Amino acid sequence: MNTFHDLGLNEDLLQAITDLGFEKPSEVQDKAIPILLNSETDLVALAQTGTGKTAAFGFPMLHKIDINSRTTQGLILSPTRELCLQIANEMKLYGKYCKGLNVAAIYGGASITDQAREVKRGAQIIVATPGRMKDMISRRLVDISKIEYSVLDEADEMLNMGFKEDITEILSHTPEDKNTWLFSATMPKEVAAIAKNFMHQPQEITVGHKNEGSKNVTHEYYLVNARDRYQALKRLADANPDIFSVVFCRTKRDTQKVAERLIEDGYNAGALHGDLSQNQRDLVMKSFRNNQIQMLVATDVAARGIDVDDITHVINYQLPDEIETYTHRSGRTGRAGKTGVSMVIVSKSEVRKIKSIERIIKKAFEKKDVPNGMEICEVQLMSLAKKVHSTEVNTDIDAYLGDINSLFEDTSKDELIKKFFSVEFSRFYNYYQKASDLNISGSFDESRSGESNSKSTRYFINVGKKDGYDWMSLKDFLKEILELGRDDVFKVEVKDSFSFFNTENELKEKVLAFFTDFKHDGRFVNVEVSENRGRSGGGRRDRGRGKRRDDRKGGASSGGEHKKRRSDNKSKPRRSNSNEFASSRPRRSRR
Ligand code: ADP
Ligand code: MG
């Protein structure tokens, strides 16, 4: 493998590389940099997240532009504000010895005048998000008519986020004969189309297989009942005391809820989703970067900008709707040469998706058991023992040693150790000694053959044709208010004044809880499990049937029932980091 020197970069850049501590080029850098330095060509480069793509296009761009000119020559488009800022910062670091270099970052949510001023200063390179860039072009605050190099970074994400039109519009303001370098982790059809329509005979490099996950990530799944999802999450966290993780949920609501429960239960957790203000999101990300948050619960969209290198675990609390999204989630760990684990908590009804994911990432999942209570106690105990063993002694304790010694005068070393560790151990032991086994049997193959009606629940809902619904509009309505995915509501059957629909059993609690006092157009919408098994099973009823008309009382009281049923979650034990002798000191940094 080459050194950076072999690749042909100039002295200023090599000096910066030494400062950054990059010893040798990563694979994508090794492949892309010589091509970009030595030829005027378009390029499509496919490589996983965390493989060093920024430097793969950043160094060649810095090498090739004319620093003495104040014309904008390079344009880098990236999907999110976070990435945009991150790339701009990296470019400044790479170019720290290039005298006269100006890099401007252009993104939404900040002053457009300030950004225009940055550009005016003579920015040779602009790093931008598509939305704000388009805005600035239409207000004539930027001139990209002399661009020589344009980069589409994380092209798959930009298209996912609906920036296709913006990108098209932006590129139409750039010269025909510029070079375009497209970087992407995956190659869906949409990216291939961009390459075809906007690029001229691009050279193509691929690191690993297309759409393949990072080599450094192992994949595990845990099969549990849907109602045990949260308990399983806690056990996975407790079994990994030094976990530093992103926990993915499907909806903003679930994200918020899971984060809140974790915090209540004493974990260092935080939520990241689109309903938070930019300011709140910045704060959460700051705490995560400082390791004050160990479990960042996030939606897929919000997690796109996460650029933290040492994430140990990605936990799929729920699987994503789109299987491709899994690649992005798991790519948040195993970055920069480190290893990582991607865990999936899966219920029987969706375990078959694991197989489809395996096909896409071309790697096998390992089916693992959720650790039982005693295993967790052991892990926690040994982790504490190691921590004590490696703790530096605080000599200020010397002053109290006399008193402490006299207290333990008659205590042997063994006994002292036992007592000392019991402080921590008993907490976990008491919580976990009666803990049940959360694992259920079955694999995706078994579950596939057992795929039957009994896994879905049929509901009655008191709206129908009279209210203007047909099956399609009712399905859309339900999906939207319940924040469900494409196929989560099915077998919708609309009658005159009422209707039926199905969901997977695991969504039952959510559906019923949602409709406990839901009003639409000024009237209560009542949903109950239907006893009508004819259509698809629907399962046992826990409440009476036959409430075929508006029945407010029924709806409200059944809501109370559901809430009661759900409130039996215990929340002990508190997280080890939030008490033990750690509680009074500032956050330890992991490792
Ligand atoms: P990608 O864009 O592919 O997701 P990044 O460009 O963000 O990856 O790089 C991931 C991390 O790896 C960054 O922290 C970066 O500083 C580091 N990195 C990049 N190239 C090298 C290298 N050659 N040697 C060591 N670390 C590197
Ligand atoms: Mg990147």
Coordinates of C-alpha atoms and ligand atoms in Angstrom, one line a residue:
M1 CA 0.0 0.0 0.0
N2 CA 1.1 3.5 -0.8
T3 CA 2.1 6.3 1.6
F4 CA 0.5 9.7 1.3
H5 CA 3.8 10.9 -0.2
D6 CA 3.6 8.3 -3.0
L7 CA 0.1 9.5 -4.0
G8 CA 1.6 12.8 -5.2
L9 CA 0.2 15.4 -2.8
N10 CA 2.1 18.7 -2.4
E11 CA 4.2 19.5 0.6
D12 CA 1.7 21.8 2.3
L13 CA -0.8 19.0 2.3
L14 CA 1.6 16.4 3.5
Q15 CA 2.6 18.6 6.4
A16 CA -1.1 18.8 7.4
I17 CA -1.5 15.1 7.1
T18 CA 1.4 14.6 9.5
D19 CA -0.2 17.0 11.9
L20 CA -3.5 15.1 11.7
G21 CA -1.6 11.9 12.5
F22 CA -2.8 10.0 9.4
E23 CA -0.1 7.4 8.9
K24 CA -1.2 5.8 5.7
P25 CA -4.1 6.3 3.2
S26 CA -7.3 4.4 3.7
E27 CA -8.3 2.2 0.8
V28 CA -10.7 4.7 -0.7
Q29 CA -8.0 7.4 -0.4
D30 CA -5.4 5.1 -1.9
K31 CA -7.7 4.4 -4.9
A32 CA -9.3 7.9 -5.4
I33 CA -6.5 10.3 -4.8
P34 CA -4.1 9.3 -7.6
I35 CA -7.0 9.2 -10.1
L36 CA -8.2 12.7 -9.1
L37 CA -4.7 14.2 -9.0
N38 CA -3.6 12.8 -12.3
S39 CA -6.6 13.1 -14.5
E40 CA -9.4 15.5 -15.2
T41 CA -12.2 13.0 -14.8
D42 CA -15.6 12.4 -13.2
L43 CA -15.6 9.8 -10.5
V44 CA -18.1 7.5 -8.7
A45 CA -16.6 6.2 -5.4
L46 CA -18.5 3.8 -3.3
A47 CA -17.3 3.2 0.2
Q48 CA -18.9 2.7 3.6
T49 CA -19.2 5.4 6.2
G50 CA -16.0 5.9 8.3
T51 CA -13.7 4.9 5.5
G52 CA -12.2 8.4 5.1
K53 CA -14.1 9.7 2.1
T54 CA -13.7 13.4 3.1
A55 CA -9.9 13.2 2.7
A56 CA -10.3 11.2 -0.5
F57 CA -11.9 14.2 -2.3
G58 CA -10.7 16.9 0.0
F59 CA -7.0 16.6 -0.6
P60 CA -7.2 16.3 -4.4
M61 CA -9.5 19.4 -4.4
L62 CA -7.1 21.4 -2.3
H63 CA -4.1 20.2 -4.4
K64 CA -5.8 21.3 -7.6
I65 CA -7.4 24.6 -6.9
D66 CA -5.6 27.9 -7.4
I67 CA -5.2 29.4 -3.9
N68 CA -4.0 32.7 -5.4
S69 CA -7.2 33.2 -7.1
R70 CA -10.3 34.3 -5.2
T71 CA -12.7 32.7 -7.5
T72 CA -14.9 29.8 -6.2
Q73 CA -13.5 26.7 -7.8
G74 CA -14.7 23.9 -5.7
L75 CA -18.3 23.1 -4.5
I76 CA -19.1 20.3 -2.1
L77 CA -22.7 19.3 -1.5
S78 CA -23.6 17.3 1.5
P79 CA -27.0 16.3 3.0
T80 CA -27.0 17.8 6.5
R81 CA -25.9 20.9 8.3
E82 CA -23.8 18.8 10.7
L83 CA -22.0 17.1 7.8
C84 CA -21.5 20.4 6.0
L85 CA -19.9 21.9 9.1
Q86 CA -17.8 18.8 9.6
I87 CA -16.5 18.8 6.1
A88 CA -15.8 22.5 6.1
N89 CA -13.8 22.1 9.3
E90 CA -11.9 19.1 7.9
M91 CA -11.1 21.1 4.7
K92 CA -9.7 23.9 6.8
L93 CA -7.5 21.4 8.7
Y94 CA -6.3 19.8 5.6
G95 CA -5.5 23.2 4.1
K96 CA -4.0 24.8 7.2
Y97 CA -0.7 25.4 5.4
C98 CA -2.3 26.6 2.2
K99 CA -1.8 30.4 2.6
G100 CA -4.9 32.4 1.5
L101 CA -7.3 29.5 1.5
N102 CA -10.9 30.4 2.3
V103 CA -13.5 27.7 2.8
A104 CA -17.1 28.8 3.3
A105 CA -19.9 26.7 4.8
I106 CA -23.4 27.3 3.7
Y107 CA -26.3 25.7 5.5
G108 CA -29.8 26.4 6.7
G109 CA -30.6 27.7 10.2
A110 CA -27.9 30.3 10.4
S111 CA -27.5 33.9 9.1
I112 CA -27.5 34.0 5.3
T113 CA -25.8 37.4 5.3
D114 CA -22.9 36.1 7.4
Q115 CA -22.5 33.2 5.0
A116 CA -22.7 35.6 2.0
R117 CA -19.9 37.6 3.6
E118 CA -17.8 34.5 4.0
V119 CA -18.2 33.7 0.3
K120 CA -17.4 37.3 -0.7
R121 CA -14.1 37.1 1.1
G122 CA -13.0 35.0 -1.8
A123 CA -13.9 31.4 -0.9
Q124 CA -12.2 29.1 -3.2
I125 CA -14.2 26.2 -1.8
I126 CA -17.9 26.2 -0.7
V127 CA -19.3 23.4 1.3
A128 CA -23.1 23.5 1.2
T129 CA -26.4 21.8 1.9
P130 CA -28.6 21.8 -1.2
G131 CA -31.5 23.8 0.2
R132 CA -29.5 26.8 1.4
M133 CA -27.3 26.7 -1.7
K134 CA -30.3 26.9 -4.0
D135 CA -31.5 29.8 -2.0
M136 CA -28.2 31.7 -2.2
I137 CA -28.0 31.1 -5.9
S138 CA -31.5 32.5 -6.5
R139 CA -30.5 35.6 -4.4
R140 CA -27.3 35.9 -6.4
L141 CA -25.2 35.7 -3.2
V142 CA -22.9 33.1 -4.8
D143 CA -21.4 32.6 -8.1
I144 CA -20.6 29.0 -9.1
S145 CA -20.3 29.6 -12.8
K146 CA -16.5 29.0 -12.7
I147 CA -16.6 25.8 -10.6
E148 CA -14.0 23.3 -11.7
Y149 CA -14.7 20.5 -9.2
S150 CA -18.0 19.6 -7.7
V151 CA -18.4 16.8 -5.1
L152 CA -21.7 15.1 -4.2
D153 CA -20.9 13.7 -0.8
E154 CA -23.2 11.0 0.7
A155 CA -25.2 11.1 -2.6
D156 CA -27.5 8.3 -1.5
E157 CA -28.5 10.2 1.6
M158 CA -29.1 13.4 -0.3
L159 CA -31.4 11.6 -2.7
N160 CA -33.1 9.8 0.2
M161 CA -33.8 13.2 1.7
G162 CA -35.5 14.4 -1.4
F163 CA -32.7 16.8 -2.7
K164 CA -32.8 15.5 -6.2
E165 CA -34.5 18.6 -7.7
D166 CA -32.3 21.0 -5.7
I167 CA -29.1 19.3 -6.9
T168 CA -30.3 19.4 -10.5
E169 CA -31.0 23.0 -10.2
I170 CA -27.7 23.8 -8.5
L171 CA -25.7 21.9 -11.1
S172 CA -27.4 23.7 -13.9
H173 CA -25.6 26.8 -12.7
T174 CA -22.2 25.2 -13.0
P175 CA -20.1 24.9 -16.2
E176 CA -20.5 21.8 -18.4
D177 CA -16.8 21.0 -18.4
K178 CA -16.3 20.8 -14.6
N179 CA -15.5 17.5 -13.0
T180 CA -18.0 15.8 -10.7
W181 CA -16.9 13.4 -8.0
L182 CA -19.7 11.4 -6.4
F183 CA -19.2 9.7 -3.1
S184 CA -21.7 7.3 -1.6
A185 CA -22.0 4.4 0.8
T186 CA -24.6 2.6 -1.3
M187 CA -25.6 2.6 -4.9
P188 CA -29.4 2.5 -5.2
K189 CA -31.0 3.1 -8.6
E190 CA -31.4 6.9 -7.9
V191 CA -27.6 7.3 -7.5
A192 CA -26.9 5.4 -10.6
A193 CA -29.3 7.7 -12.5
I194 CA -27.5 10.8 -11.2
A195 CA -24.2 9.3 -12.3
K196 CA -25.7 8.6 -15.7
N197 CA -27.4 11.9 -16.3
F198 CA -24.9 14.4 -14.8
M199 CA -21.5 12.8 -15.3
H200 CA -19.3 12.1 -18.3
Q201 CA -17.9 8.6 -18.4
P202 CA -17.1 8.5 -14.7
Q203 CA -14.4 6.2 -13.5
E204 CA -15.7 4.0 -10.8
I205 CA -14.1 2.7 -7.7
T206 CA -15.6 0.5 -5.1
V207 CA -14.3 -0.3 -1.7
G208 CA -15.8 -3.6 -0.5
H209 CA -19.0 -4.8 -2.2
K210 CA -21.6 -2.4 -3.3
N211 CA -24.1 -1.8 -0.5
E212 CA -22.0 -3.9 1.8
G213 CA -21.7 -3.1 5.4
S214 CA -18.4 -2.2 7.1
K215 CA -16.0 -5.0 7.6
N216 CA -15.4 -4.1 11.2
V217 CA -19.0 -4.5 12.2
T218 CA -20.5 -7.8 13.5
H219 CA -24.2 -8.3 13.4
E220 CA -26.4 -9.9 16.1
Y221 CA -30.0 -10.4 16.6
Y222 CA -32.1 -11.1 19.7
L223 CA -35.5 -12.7 19.4
V224 CA -38.0 -11.5 22.1
N225 CA -41.7 -10.9 22.4
A226 CA -42.6 -7.4 21.2
R227 CA -43.7 -6.5 24.7
D228 CA -40.3 -7.3 26.1
R229 CA -38.4 -5.0 23.7
Y230 CA -37.6 -2.4 26.2
Q231 CA -36.5 -4.9 28.9
A232 CA -34.2 -6.5 26.4
L233 CA -32.7 -3.1 25.5
K234 CA -31.9 -2.5 29.2
R235 CA -30.3 -5.9 29.5
L236 CA -28.1 -5.4 26.5
A237 CA -27.0 -2.1 28.0
D238 CA -26.4 -3.6 31.4
A239 CA -24.4 -6.5 29.9
N240 CA -22.1 -3.9 28.3
P241 CA -21.2 -1.5 31.0
D242 CA -18.9 0.6 28.8
I243 CA -21.5 0.9 26.0
F244 CA -21.4 4.0 23.9
S245 CA -24.3 3.5 21.5
V246 CA -26.9 4.8 19.1
V247 CA -30.3 3.2 19.6
F248 CA -32.5 3.5 16.5
C249 CA -36.3 3.7 16.7
R250 CA -38.7 4.0 13.8
T251 CA -40.7 7.1 14.8
K252 CA -40.0 10.3 16.6
R253 CA -42.6 9.4 19.2
D254 CA -40.9 6.0 20.0
T255 CA -37.6 7.7 20.1
Q256 CA -38.7 10.2 22.6
K257 CA -40.5 7.6 24.7
V258 CA -37.6 5.1 24.8
A259 CA -35.2 7.9 25.7
E260 CA -37.4 9.1 28.5
R261 CA -37.8 5.7 30.0
L262 CA -34.1 5.1 29.9
I263 CA -33.4 8.4 31.7
E264 CA -36.1 7.6 34.3
D265 CA -34.4 4.2 34.8
G266 CA -31.1 5.9 35.5
Y267 CA -29.3 5.5 32.2
N268 CA -27.2 8.2 30.6
A269 CA -29.5 8.6 27.6
G270 CA -30.7 11.3 25.3
A271 CA -33.1 11.7 22.4
L272 CA -32.3 13.0 18.9
H273 CA -35.2 13.6 16.5
G274 CA -36.7 16.1 14.2
D275 CA -39.2 17.5 16.7
L276 CA -36.4 19.0 18.7
S277 CA -35.1 22.5 17.9
Q278 CA -31.7 22.8 16.3
N279 CA -30.4 24.1 19.6
Q280 CA -31.7 21.1 21.5
R281 CA -30.2 18.8 19.0
D282 CA -26.8 20.6 19.2
L283 CA -26.9 20.2 23.0
V284 CA -27.7 16.5 22.8
M285 CA -24.9 15.9 20.2
K286 CA -22.5 17.8 22.4
S287 CA -23.3 15.6 25.4
F288 CA -22.9 12.6 23.3
R289 CA -19.5 13.7 21.9
N290 CA -18.4 14.4 25.5
N291 CA -19.5 10.9 26.5
Q292 CA -22.0 12.3 28.9
I293 CA -24.7 10.4 27.0
Q294 CA -24.0 6.7 26.6
M295 CA -27.2 5.8 24.8
L296 CA -28.3 8.2 22.1
V297 CA -31.8 7.2 21.0
A298 CA -32.4 8.5 17.5
T299 CA -34.5 8.4 14.4
D300 CA -32.9 7.6 11.1
V301 CA -33.2 11.1 9.7
A302 CA -31.8 12.8 12.8
A303 CA -28.9 10.4 13.0
R304 CA -27.7 11.2 9.6
G305 CA -25.2 13.8 10.8
I306 CA -23.6 11.7 13.5
D307 CA -19.9 11.7 12.9
V308 CA -18.7 10.2 16.2
D309 CA -15.9 7.7 15.6
D310 CA -15.9 5.5 18.7
I311 CA -19.5 4.2 18.9
T312 CA -19.3 0.7 20.3
H313 CA -22.8 -0.5 19.6
V314 CA -25.7 0.3 17.3
I315 CA -28.9 -1.0 18.6
N316 CA -31.9 -1.5 16.3
Y317 CA -34.7 -1.1 18.8
Q318 CA -36.9 -1.6 15.9
L319 CA -35.9 -2.6 12.4
P320 CA -36.2 0.2 9.8
D321 CA -39.0 0.2 7.1
E322 CA -36.5 0.2 4.3
I323 CA -34.0 -2.6 4.6
E324 CA -31.3 -0.4 3.0
T325 CA -31.5 1.9 5.9
Y326 CA -29.9 -0.9 8.0
T327 CA -26.6 -0.4 6.2
H328 CA -26.6 3.3 7.3
R329 CA -27.5 2.5 10.9
S330 CA -24.8 -0.1 11.3
G331 CA -22.3 2.1 9.6
R332 CA -22.4 4.4 12.6
T333 CA -20.2 2.0 14.4
G334 CA -17.0 0.3 13.3
R335 CA -15.6 3.6 12.0
A336 CA -12.0 4.6 11.5
G337 CA -10.6 1.1 11.9
K338 CA -12.4 0.3 15.1
T339 CA -14.7 -2.7 15.6
G340 CA -18.3 -2.4 16.5
V341 CA -21.5 -4.4 17.0
S342 CA -24.8 -3.9 15.4
M343 CA -27.6 -5.5 17.5
V344 CA -31.2 -6.0 16.4
I345 CA -34.0 -6.6 18.9
V346 CA -36.5 -8.4 16.9
S347 CA -39.9 -10.0 17.4
K348 CA -41.2 -13.1 15.7
S349 CA -43.3 -11.3 13.2
E350 CA -40.4 -9.4 11.7
V351 CA -37.6 -11.9 12.1
R352 CA -37.8 -12.9 8.5
K353 CA -36.5 -9.4 7.6
I354 CA -33.1 -10.5 9.0
K355 CA -32.7 -12.8 6.0
S356 CA -33.3 -10.0 3.6
I357 CA -30.8 -7.8 5.4
E358 CA -28.2 -10.6 5.2
R359 CA -28.7 -10.7 1.5
I360 CA -28.0 -7.0 1.2
I361 CA -25.1 -6.7 3.5
K362 CA -23.7 -10.0 2.4
K363 CA -22.9 -11.0 6.0
A364 CA -24.5 -13.4 8.4
F365 CA -26.2 -12.5 11.6
E366 CA -25.5 -14.3 14.8
K367 CA -28.5 -15.2 16.8
K368 CA -27.7 -14.5 20.4
D369 CA -29.6 -14.8 23.7
V370 CA -30.5 -11.8 25.7
P371 CA -28.3 -12.2 28.8
N372 CA -30.0 -13.5 31.9
G373 CA -30.0 -11.8 35.2
M374 CA -27.0 -13.6 36.7
E375 CA -24.9 -13.1 33.6
I376 CA -25.5 -9.4 33.9
C377 CA -24.6 -9.4 37.6
E378 CA -21.4 -11.1 36.9
V379 CA -20.4 -8.7 34.1
Q380 CA -21.2 -5.7 36.3
L381 CA -19.3 -7.1 39.2
M382 CA -16.2 -7.8 37.2
S383 CA -16.4 -4.5 35.5
L384 CA -16.5 -2.8 38.9
A385 CA -13.6 -4.9 40.1
K386 CA -11.5 -3.9 37.2
K387 CA -12.4 -0.3 37.6
V388 CA -11.4 -0.4 41.3
H389 CA -8.2 -2.2 40.4
S390 CA -7.2 0.5 37.9
T391 CA -8.3 3.5 39.9
E392 CA -5.7 6.0 40.8
V393 CA -5.5 6.5 44.5
N394 CA -6.7 9.9 45.8
T395 CA -4.2 10.8 48.5
D396 CA -6.6 13.2 50.1
I397 CA -8.2 10.1 51.6
D398 CA -5.2 9.6 53.8
A399 CA -6.5 12.1 56.3
Y400 CA -9.5 9.8 56.9
L401 CA -7.7 6.5 56.8
G402 CA -7.3 6.3 60.6
D403 CA -11.1 6.5 61.1
I404 CA -11.9 4.2 58.3
N405 CA -9.3 1.7 59.6
S406 CA -10.7 1.6 63.1
L407 CA -14.2 1.0 61.7
F408 CA -12.9 -2.0 59.9
E409 CA -10.5 -3.2 62.5
D410 CA -12.1 -6.6 62.8
T411 CA -12.8 -7.1 59.2
S412 CA -10.6 -9.4 57.1
K413 CA -9.5 -8.5 53.6
D414 CA -11.8 -11.0 52.1
E415 CA -14.7 -9.8 54.1
L416 CA -14.0 -6.2 53.3
I417 CA -13.9 -7.0 49.6
K418 CA -17.2 -8.8 49.9
K419 CA -18.8 -6.0 51.7
F420 CA -17.4 -3.4 49.4
F421 CA -18.6 -5.1 46.2
S422 CA -21.9 -6.0 47.7
V423 CA -22.8 -2.3 47.7
E424 CA -22.9 -2.5 43.9
F425 CA -23.6 -6.1 43.3
S426 CA -26.7 -6.3 45.5
R427 CA -28.4 -3.6 43.6
F428 CA -28.2 -5.6 40.4
Y429 CA -28.7 -8.9 42.1
N430 CA -31.9 -7.7 43.8
Y431 CA -33.2 -6.4 40.5
Y432 CA -32.2 -9.4 38.4
Q433 CA -32.5 -12.4 40.7
K434 CA -36.1 -13.1 39.7
A435 CA -35.8 -11.8 36.2
S436 CA -37.3 -14.0 33.6
D437 CA -35.8 -15.4 30.4
L438 CA -36.7 -13.0 27.6
N439 CA -35.7 -15.2 24.8
I440 CA -38.2 -16.9 22.6
S441 CA -37.4 -19.8 20.3
G442 CA -37.5 -19.7 16.6
S443 CA -35.4 -18.4 13.8
F444 CA -36.3 -16.7 10.6
D445 CA -36.7 -19.9 8.8
E446 CA -39.1 -21.4 11.4
S447 CA -41.0 -18.2 11.7
R448 CA -41.5 -18.0 8.0
S449 CA -43.1 -21.4 7.8
G450 CA -45.2 -20.5 10.8
E451 CA -46.4 -17.3 9.2
S452 CA -50.0 -17.4 9.8
N453 CA -53.0 -15.2 10.5
S454 CA -52.7 -15.5 14.3
K455 CA -49.9 -12.9 14.4
S456 CA -52.2 -10.1 13.4
T457 CA -54.9 -8.4 15.3
R458 CA -58.2 -7.3 13.8
Y459 CA -59.8 -4.1 15.0
F460 CA -63.2 -2.5 14.8
I461 CA -63.2 1.3 14.3
N462 CA -66.3 3.4 14.4
V463 CA -65.8 5.4 11.2
G464 CA -66.9 4.2 7.7
K465 CA -68.2 5.3 4.3
K466 CA -70.6 7.7 5.9
D467 CA -67.6 9.6 7.2
G468 CA -66.1 9.7 3.7
Y469 CA -63.6 6.9 3.9
D470 CA -62.8 4.2 1.5
W471 CA -60.2 1.5 2.3
M472 CA -57.4 3.4 0.9
S473 CA -58.0 6.7 2.6
L474 CA -58.7 5.0 5.9
K475 CA -55.5 3.1 5.6
D476 CA -53.6 6.3 4.9
F477 CA -55.4 8.1 7.8
L478 CA -54.4 5.3 10.2
K479 CA -50.9 5.1 9.1
E480 CA -50.4 8.8 9.5
I481 CA -51.9 9.3 12.9
L482 CA -50.3 6.2 14.3
E483 CA -47.0 7.0 12.6
L484 CA -46.8 3.5 11.1
G485 CA -44.9 2.2 8.2
R486 CA -46.0 1.2 4.7
D487 CA -47.3 -2.3 5.4
D488 CA -48.3 -2.0 9.0
V489 CA -52.0 -1.5 8.5
F490 CA -53.7 -4.1 6.3
K491 CA -56.9 -5.9 5.4
V492 CA -58.8 -2.6 5.7
E493 CA -62.6 -3.2 5.1
V494 CA -64.9 -0.2 5.1
K495 CA -68.6 -0.6 5.9
D496 CA -71.2 2.2 6.2
S497 CA -70.7 3.4 9.7
F498 CA -67.8 1.3 10.8
S499 CA -64.8 -0.5 9.5
F500 CA -62.2 -3.1 10.2
F501 CA -58.4 -3.3 9.9
N502 CA -55.5 -5.4 10.9
T503 CA -52.0 -4.8 12.4
E504 CA -49.4 -7.1 13.7
N505 CA -50.1 -8.2 17.2
E506 CA -47.1 -6.3 18.5
L507 CA -48.7 -3.0 17.5
K508 CA -51.9 -3.8 19.5
E509 CA -50.9 -2.0 22.6
K510 CA -49.8 1.0 20.7
V511 CA -53.0 1.2 18.6
L512 CA -55.3 0.7 21.6
A513 CA -53.4 3.2 23.7
F514 CA -53.5 5.8 21.0
F515 CA -57.3 5.6 20.6
T516 CA -58.2 5.8 24.3
D517 CA -59.4 9.4 23.9
F518 CA -58.7 10.3 20.4
K519 CA -61.0 12.9 18.8
H520 CA -61.2 13.6 15.1
D521 CA -63.5 16.3 13.6
G522 CA -64.9 16.8 17.0
R523 CA -66.0 13.3 17.7
F524 CA -64.4 10.4 19.5
V525 CA -62.9 7.7 17.3
N526 CA -63.3 4.4 19.0
V527 CA -61.1 1.4 18.2
E528 CA -61.4 -2.0 19.7
V529 CA -60.1 -5.4 19.0
S530 CA -62.7 -7.2 16.9
E531 CA -64.0 -10.6 17.7
N532 CA -64.7 -11.2 14.1
R533 CA -62.2 -13.9 13.5
G534 CA -63.6 -14.8 10.1
R535 CA -61.2 -12.5 8.3
S536 CA -57.9 -13.2 9.9
G537 CA -58.0 -14.6 13.3
G538 CA -57.7 -11.5 15.4
G539 CA -57.0 -13.3 18.5
R540 CA -58.7 -13.5 21.9
R541 CA -60.7 -10.6 23.1
D542 CA -59.9 -8.9 26.3
R543 CA -62.9 -6.7 26.2
G544 CA -66.5 -7.1 25.2
R545 CA -67.5 -6.7 21.6
G546 CA -70.5 -5.1 20.1
K547 CA -69.8 -1.5 20.8
R548 CA -70.9 -0.7 17.3
R549 CA -71.8 3.0 17.9
D550 CA -70.0 5.9 19.3
D551 CA -69.3 4.9 22.8
R552 CA -67.3 7.5 24.6
K553 CA -67.4 5.9 27.9
G554 CA -66.2 2.7 26.5
G555 CA -63.3 4.4 24.9
A556 CA -62.2 6.4 28.0
S557 CA -62.5 3.6 30.5
S558 CA -60.7 1.1 28.4
G559 CA -58.0 3.7 28.2
G560 CA -57.6 3.6 32.0
E561 CA -57.3 -0.1 31.8
H562 CA -54.5 0.0 29.3
K563 CA -52.6 2.5 31.2
K564 CA -52.8 0.5 34.4
R565 CA -51.7 -2.6 32.6
R566 CA -48.7 -0.8 31.3
S567 CA -47.6 0.8 34.5
D568 CA -46.1 -2.3 36.0
N569 CA -42.6 -1.7 34.6
K570 CA -40.1 -1.7 37.3
S571 CA -37.3 0.8 36.8
K572 CA -34.5 -0.5 39.0
P573 CA -31.6 -0.8 39.0
R574 CA -30.1 2.6 38.5
R575 CA -27.3 2.7 36.1
S576 CA -23.9 2.0 37.6
N577 CA -22.6 5.3 36.3
S578 CA -25.3 7.2 38.0
N579 CA -24.5 6.0 41.4
E580 CA -21.8 3.8 42.9
F581 CA -18.9 6.0 43.9
A582 CA -19.2 7.6 40.5
S583 CA -22.1 9.8 41.3
S584 CA -20.2 12.6 42.9
R585 CA -17.4 12.9 40.4
P586 CA -17.5 14.4 37.0
R587 CA -18.1 12.0 34.1
R588 CA -15.4 9.5 33.6
S589 CA -14.4 9.3 30.0
R590 CA -14.8 5.8 28.7
R591 CA -11.8 3.6 28.4
Ligands
ADP1 P1 -16.6 8.9 5.7 O1 -16.8 10.2 5.0 O2 -16.1 7.9 4.7 O3 -17.7 8.5 6.5 P2 -14.7 10.4 7.2 O4 -14.0 11.1 6.1 O5 -15.6 11.2 8.0 O6 -15.3 9.1 6.7 O7 -13.5 9.8 8.1 C1 -13.8 9.0 9.3 C2 -12.7 9.2 10.3 O8 -11.5 8.6 9.9 C3 -12.4 10.7 10.6 O9 -12.3 10.9 12.0 C4 -11.1 10.9 9.9 O10 -10.4 12.0 10.5 C5 -10.4 9.6 10.0 N1 -9.4 9.3 8.9 C6 -9.6 9.6 7.6 N2 -8.6 9.2 6.9 C7 -7.7 8.7 7.8 C8 -6.4 8.0 7.6 N3 -5.8 7.9 6.4 N4 -5.8 7.6 8.7 C9 -6.4 7.7 10.0 N5 -7.6 8.3 10.2 C10 -8.2 8.7 9.1
MG2 MG -18.4 11.5 4.9

